[in-house]
XYZ file of C-alpha atoms in Angstrom:
427
model
C -21.456 9.888 -2.248
C -22.573 12.354 1.351
C -24.086 10.298 0.022
C -22.820 11.826 -3.045
C -19.104 10.995 -4.278
C -18.614 14.659 -6.342
C -17.899 16.858 -4.002
C -19.178 19.835 -7.321
C -22.819 17.820 -7.641
C -23.382 19.407 -4.151
C -22.087 23.234 -5.552
C -24.859 24.851 -6.637
C -25.903 24.610 -10.336
C -26.921 26.774 -13.000
C -30.712 26.843 -14.293
C -29.173 26.299 -17.884
C -27.463 22.909 -15.721
C -31.077 22.342 -15.505
C -33.102 21.552 -19.394
C -33.915 17.955 -19.842
C -31.792 16.184 -22.596
C -33.292 14.510 -25.451
C -34.694 16.813 -26.368
C -37.811 17.200 -25.024
C -38.932 18.126 -21.319
C -39.879 15.406 -18.682
C -43.789 16.143 -17.803
C -45.325 15.254 -14.978
C -49.216 14.338 -16.452
C -48.325 10.428 -16.259
C -46.916 8.582 -18.611
C -46.185 9.389 -21.440
C -46.385 7.856 -24.900
C -45.573 4.893 -23.731
C -43.248 4.729 -25.854
C -40.965 7.476 -23.518
C -38.656 5.921 -20.388
C -38.818 8.831 -17.789
C -35.272 9.187 -16.191
C -34.431 11.722 -13.464
C -30.580 11.487 -13.088
C -28.596 13.485 -10.702
C -26.671 16.515 -12.011
C -22.468 15.894 -11.705
C -21.159 19.111 -13.695
C -21.205 22.167 -12.048
C -20.892 24.094 -14.752
C -21.984 23.868 -18.246
C -18.754 22.639 -19.952
C -18.567 20.080 -17.052
C -22.997 19.556 -16.883
C -24.105 15.488 -17.523
C -26.112 16.438 -19.931
C -23.578 16.224 -22.773
C -23.196 12.721 -21.711
C -26.886 11.919 -21.505
C -28.053 13.421 -24.497
C -25.297 10.732 -26.530
C -26.474 7.976 -24.071
C -29.673 8.413 -25.508
C -29.120 9.205 -28.958
C -27.301 6.432 -29.577
C -29.739 3.370 -27.464
C -32.308 5.299 -29.410
C -30.715 4.701 -32.856
C -30.438 1.573 -31.430
C -33.649 0.678 -30.044
C -36.856 3.021 -32.514
C -39.396 2.184 -30.579
C -37.723 3.610 -27.521
C -36.912 7.392 -26.410
C -35.843 8.836 -22.881
C -36.405 11.797 -21.030
C -33.993 12.706 -19.321
C -34.311 15.554 -16.164
C -31.232 16.484 -14.402
C -31.617 17.907 -10.101
C -28.295 19.083 -8.014
C -27.932 16.494 -5.483
C -29.879 18.931 -3.536
C -32.858 18.989 -4.971
C -32.963 15.298 -6.001
C -34.029 13.468 -3.295
C -37.117 15.645 -2.559
C -37.948 15.712 -5.631
C -38.151 12.156 -6.657
C -39.658 10.969 -2.891
C -42.746 13.926 -4.419
C -43.328 12.380 -7.588
C -42.983 8.829 -6.147
C -45.906 10.221 -3.334
C -48.304 11.648 -6.060
C -48.186 8.522 -7.986
C -46.184 9.695 -11.451
C -42.659 8.218 -10.378
C -39.955 8.215 -12.718
C -39.404 4.481 -14.610
C -35.409 5.473 -13.635
C -33.623 7.767 -11.148
C -29.524 8.035 -10.212
C -29.422 9.294 -6.987
C -28.224 8.902 -4.072
C -30.147 6.281 -2.316
C -32.519 3.795 -3.243
C -33.398 2.247 0.285
C -36.669 3.758 0.504
C -37.495 2.929 -2.362
C -37.361 -0.483 -1.911
C -38.626 -1.009 1.396
C -41.677 0.525 -0.249
C -42.093 -2.218 -2.144
C -41.354 0.239 -5.126
C -38.509 -0.974 -7.556
C -37.622 -3.966 -9.682
C -35.101 -6.147 -8.341
C -32.273 -5.941 -10.420
C -33.037 -10.189 -11.200
C -35.959 -8.427 -12.793
C -33.956 -6.166 -15.118
C -30.652 -7.972 -16.543
C -29.564 -10.712 -17.240
C -27.499 -12.748 -14.552
C -23.999 -11.927 -16.358
C -25.030 -8.296 -15.898
C -26.260 -8.558 -12.858
C -22.592 -10.491 -11.450
C -20.490 -7.562 -13.288
C -21.016 -4.895 -10.553
C -17.800 -4.805 -7.924
C -18.901 -7.716 -5.332
C -19.516 -4.521 -2.207
C -21.191 -2.528 -4.386
C -23.349 -5.606 -5.326
C -23.670 -5.674 -1.612
C -24.724 -1.784 -0.593
C -27.101 -2.181 -3.189
C -28.384 -5.437 -1.348
C -31.769 -5.278 0.838
C -30.767 -8.904 1.985
C -30.083 -10.967 -1.500
C -32.572 -9.469 -3.209
C -30.331 -6.261 -5.510
C -32.869 -3.760 -5.999
C -30.262 -0.253 -6.160
C -27.801 -0.902 -8.933
C -24.367 1.486 -9.049
C -23.563 3.279 -11.150
C -20.259 5.124 -10.311
C -17.969 5.000 -7.244
C -15.044 5.704 -5.447
C -13.304 5.077 -2.120
C -11.329 7.983 0.342
C -7.907 7.793 0.660
C -5.576 10.122 2.975
C -4.030 13.100 1.157
C -0.849 14.715 2.045
C 1.285 17.450 0.574
C 4.333 15.495 -0.927
C 5.921 19.790 -0.533
C 4.961 20.494 2.783
C 5.721 16.853 4.354
C 9.081 17.432 2.923
C 9.875 20.636 4.104
C 8.934 19.284 7.913
C 11.216 16.269 7.913
C 8.308 13.092 7.637
C 7.721 10.333 6.344
C 3.806 9.163 5.112
C 2.430 8.120 8.257
C 0.930 4.237 8.694
C 0.040 4.393 12.783
C -2.214 7.210 14.672
C 1.038 7.796 15.691
C 3.223 8.579 13.146
C 0.084 10.662 12.006
C -0.037 12.855 15.173
C 3.960 12.581 14.854
C 3.637 13.705 11.533
C 0.503 16.420 11.606
C 3.024 17.775 14.617
C 6.243 18.679 12.667
C 3.566 20.213 10.457
C 2.313 23.010 11.865
C 5.721 23.942 13.634
C 6.790 24.336 10.077
C 3.546 27.175 9.620
C 1.471 24.614 8.009
C -2.224 26.221 8.419
C -3.790 22.694 8.733
C -1.599 19.295 9.533
C -4.255 17.750 9.727
C -7.723 18.905 7.857
C -10.583 17.013 9.626
C -14.026 18.147 8.160
C -16.482 17.218 11.037
C -18.604 19.840 9.894
C -23.156 19.042 8.773
C -21.905 18.698 5.273
C -20.155 14.954 4.423
C -19.058 14.290 8.407
C -20.304 10.652 8.193
C -17.921 10.469 5.591
C -14.494 11.167 7.315
C -16.199 9.915 10.772
C -16.413 6.498 9.359
C -13.117 6.734 7.855
C -11.422 7.585 11.749
C -13.466 4.429 13.129
C -12.856 1.749 10.790
C -8.986 2.315 11.503
C -9.617 0.920 14.522
C -11.573 -1.518 14.015
C -15.124 0.480 14.495
C -17.094 1.855 12.518
C -21.412 2.429 12.081
C -22.661 -1.420 12.470
C -21.552 -4.786 13.627
C -21.263 -7.967 12.046
C -24.806 -8.967 12.154
C -25.521 -5.109 10.064
C -27.292 -3.826 13.690
C -26.195 -0.075 14.335
C -22.729 -0.268 16.904
C -22.469 3.617 16.906
C -21.524 4.154 20.420
C -18.573 0.654 20.416
C -16.358 0.696 23.176
C -14.034 1.067 19.877
C -15.886 4.217 18.203
C -15.610 5.968 21.548
C -12.115 5.279 21.871
C -10.635 7.011 17.958
C -12.876 10.288 19.349
C -11.524 10.365 22.555
C -8.187 9.362 20.663
C -8.721 12.180 17.720
C -10.022 14.968 20.747
C -6.838 14.303 22.755
C -4.033 13.449 20.212
C -4.961 16.558 17.260
C -8.122 19.002 18.284
C -6.903 19.916 21.927
C -2.932 19.883 20.464
C -4.302 22.401 17.868
C -3.143 20.322 14.900
C -6.884 20.356 12.727
C -5.630 23.916 11.899
C -8.009 27.204 13.261
C -11.546 26.318 12.184
C -13.331 23.660 14.794
C -14.024 20.453 13.306
C -17.200 20.278 13.597
C -17.426 23.680 11.511
C -14.665 22.669 9.101
C -16.946 21.795 6.029
C -15.084 19.218 3.114
C -15.463 21.312 0.612
C -13.583 23.852 2.278
C -10.749 21.325 3.870
C -11.027 20.655 -0.319
C -10.409 24.272 -0.863
C -8.298 24.795 1.347
C -5.887 21.777 -0.122
C -5.895 23.270 -2.674
C -4.750 26.293 -2.058
C -1.463 24.381 -0.596
C -2.474 24.738 3.362
C -3.386 21.833 4.321
C -1.423 18.180 4.749
C -3.360 16.173 5.052
C -6.602 15.064 5.067
C -8.841 11.709 3.215
C -9.939 12.652 0.130
C -11.049 11.146 -3.299
C -9.857 10.401 -7.005
C -10.997 13.787 -7.843
C -8.792 16.333 -5.518
C -6.095 14.702 -6.240
C -6.661 15.508 -10.101
C -7.354 18.777 -9.267
C -4.079 19.468 -7.108
C -2.286 18.240 -9.637
C -3.400 20.393 -12.254
C -2.441 22.733 -9.608
C 0.941 21.476 -9.696
C 0.640 20.929 -6.386
C 1.994 16.997 -5.561
C 0.122 14.838 -3.526
C 0.555 11.710 -1.901
C -1.793 9.054 -1.235
C -1.784 6.057 1.045
C -4.527 3.909 3.557
C -5.501 6.234 6.972
C -2.795 4.552 9.178
C -4.469 2.573 12.295
C -5.064 2.977 15.885
C -2.255 2.427 17.832
C -4.189 -0.979 19.248
C -4.739 -2.148 16.327
C -0.796 -1.731 14.448
C 1.444 -1.036 11.925
C 0.874 -4.205 9.177
C -2.718 -4.250 10.659
C -5.423 -3.279 7.377
C -8.955 -1.748 7.545
C -11.224 -1.262 4.771
C -11.581 2.216 3.592
C -14.889 3.936 3.295
C -16.453 3.744 0.196
C -19.599 5.773 -1.620
C -21.341 4.520 -4.607
C -23.964 6.573 -6.016
C -27.588 4.193 -7.208
C -29.743 4.157 -10.092
C -32.863 2.591 -9.262
C -36.228 1.388 -11.960
C -39.071 1.956 -10.751
C -42.815 -0.718 -10.916
C -45.364 2.405 -11.129
C -45.331 3.262 -14.447
C -45.227 -1.141 -15.657
C -42.439 -1.032 -18.650
C -39.676 -3.209 -17.203
C -38.484 -4.409 -20.666
C -38.314 -1.543 -21.952
C -36.660 -0.520 -18.571
C -34.372 -3.240 -19.034
C -33.141 -2.468 -22.562
C -32.221 0.925 -21.724
C -29.630 -0.373 -18.508
C -28.536 -2.956 -21.009
C -27.558 -0.168 -22.819
C -25.953 2.409 -20.292
C -24.002 0.221 -18.328
C -22.555 -0.831 -21.648
C -17.955 -0.910 -21.063
C -17.339 1.991 -22.762
C -20.851 4.492 -21.110
C -19.541 3.371 -17.387
C -16.254 4.464 -18.391
C -16.917 7.834 -19.985
C -19.225 8.668 -17.112
C -17.003 7.991 -14.768
C -13.679 9.630 -17.072
C -15.635 12.865 -17.076
C -15.597 13.494 -13.484
C -12.369 11.224 -12.454
C -15.020 8.312 -10.295
C -14.370 5.272 -11.028
C -17.402 2.503 -12.427
C -19.188 0.302 -11.207
C -18.780 -3.448 -12.863
C -15.485 -6.289 -13.243
C -15.182 -5.563 -16.878
C -15.483 -1.765 -16.629
C -13.064 -1.514 -14.941
C -11.007 -3.881 -16.643
C -9.865 -0.522 -19.010
C -8.715 2.322 -18.059
C -8.205 3.635 -21.231
C -11.425 4.464 -22.197
C -12.715 5.969 -18.758
C -9.198 7.920 -17.184
C -7.947 5.705 -15.221
C -4.944 6.672 -14.477
C -2.159 5.226 -12.108
C -3.852 7.391 -8.970
C -7.297 6.280 -9.545
C -6.790 2.385 -10.331
C -4.875 2.880 -6.050
C -8.727 3.780 -5.825
C -10.098 1.655 -7.587
C -8.756 -1.063 -5.552
C -9.137 -0.111 -2.191
C -12.786 -0.280 -3.229
C -12.625 -3.252 -4.390
C -12.134 -4.262 -0.292
C -13.852 -0.974 0.752
C -17.337 -0.229 3.184
C -19.464 1.395 1.961
C -22.082 3.538 4.601
C -25.012 0.857 5.657
C -27.430 2.536 2.300
C -29.264 -0.800 1.952
C -31.032 -0.111 5.499
C -34.694 2.350 4.442
C -33.492 4.703 8.281
C -30.012 6.143 7.041
C -31.091 9.395 5.570
C -32.374 9.880 9.003
C -28.797 7.979 10.801
C -26.561 10.000 8.333
C -28.220 12.695 8.760
C -27.660 12.950 13.058
C -24.542 11.715 12.446
C -23.191 14.184 10.547
C -24.799 17.222 12.502
C -23.459 15.830 15.517
C -20.024 14.005 15.502
C -18.843 17.523 15.824
C -19.519 18.704 19.040
C -17.656 14.701 19.821
C -14.117 15.997 19.777
C -14.839 19.883 21.587
C -13.698 20.967 24.151
C -16.416 21.089 26.774
C -17.225 17.932 24.080
C -17.255 13.509 25.758
C -17.478 11.187 23.086
C -18.929 8.763 24.621
C -22.332 11.110 25.680
C -22.261 11.872 21.767
C -22.244 8.780 20.457
C -24.585 7.102 23.505
C -26.988 10.364 21.952
C -25.756 9.608 18.428
C -26.940 6.201 18.638
C -30.338 6.668 20.701
C -31.620 9.166 17.812
C -30.865 6.000 15.481
C -32.532 2.813 17.699
C -35.786 5.796 17.327
C -35.039 6.404 13.443
C -34.989 2.508 12.976
C -37.724 1.916 15.006
C -39.852 4.622 12.565
C -39.016 3.097 9.033
């Protein structure tokens, strides 16, 4: 999801949300009483009313009622802290039994995780949506169990489009034409382009895929400075940024949260978004249209490119040796009703084939179904590469320079690629 898939999760979380569920604290004192599993999970809510605590409280109580010999303690941490805290626990020899967070490959590379085939039945393992299963696998072995996911589509403000007399774009040329018409009507952000450090790697990947590029080649190796990617950012700079079609804030200084907030104020004509933003906008009376990301002029109308997909991962640590108990708990958590309950709370998408077929329990309305369709053919970040954490941070902090007035896309992408090569060597 970032690696995060829910924007509110990145905001400051009040201390009251960090109280562990299941009735007791999650200590750092070792394995507990032998009948207790410890789960460290990211907090998806941003207020007490939206906290993930209610979900985990119910799930753990129901699980223990069905399996009296196993208790589960859950510690909720904000997204800003969970990677660092779980890494600290693992290094201290005090890994939790389970963690739900935005990455897993570092721990898989260290041999710290159980593979899925030691935890789940063959049927359960085969139930994950294929793009998610591929992203959760190192080689042919699944280590990161996808929990909830999302995909990205192009959003447009229907009222602003009507006022500007334009139709949803299918190509980059269409997008530029629409953005110019929106600017002529006084729209503050004709196309909001968030290339700030919060989640620039998502926006960048969306654009690069729409020109046949992306982050990796067919062999899975980084291709960050490919000809297609250089062409992408040269076009964006020349056709959107330089003519002033992206709004008053330089893209490299515009974060996703700020772009989304502007969309909710009715100041944005177009941006790339995900389901929760559409629900929030409609709740404010903003008519939202969604279409696939327009393709480049090189590809042409009628061509299709994958959407960007994002997932969060459940992983099981070997350290405490509770494989059987972990497997029993995962079987319970991944029941359709539990996945759809969690996904519905945050307008996300369940990670399994069977749960995605049960919209009644998970809040999958017609809008969410569009994102689910996109997810089935989506391309995810290369999260199965242990260097991705470093590489994604490099992209987030540098890609905005490619569209600055004095910036040169090829030079910036070459620099990012060089840093990525160094990260790969150190992994």
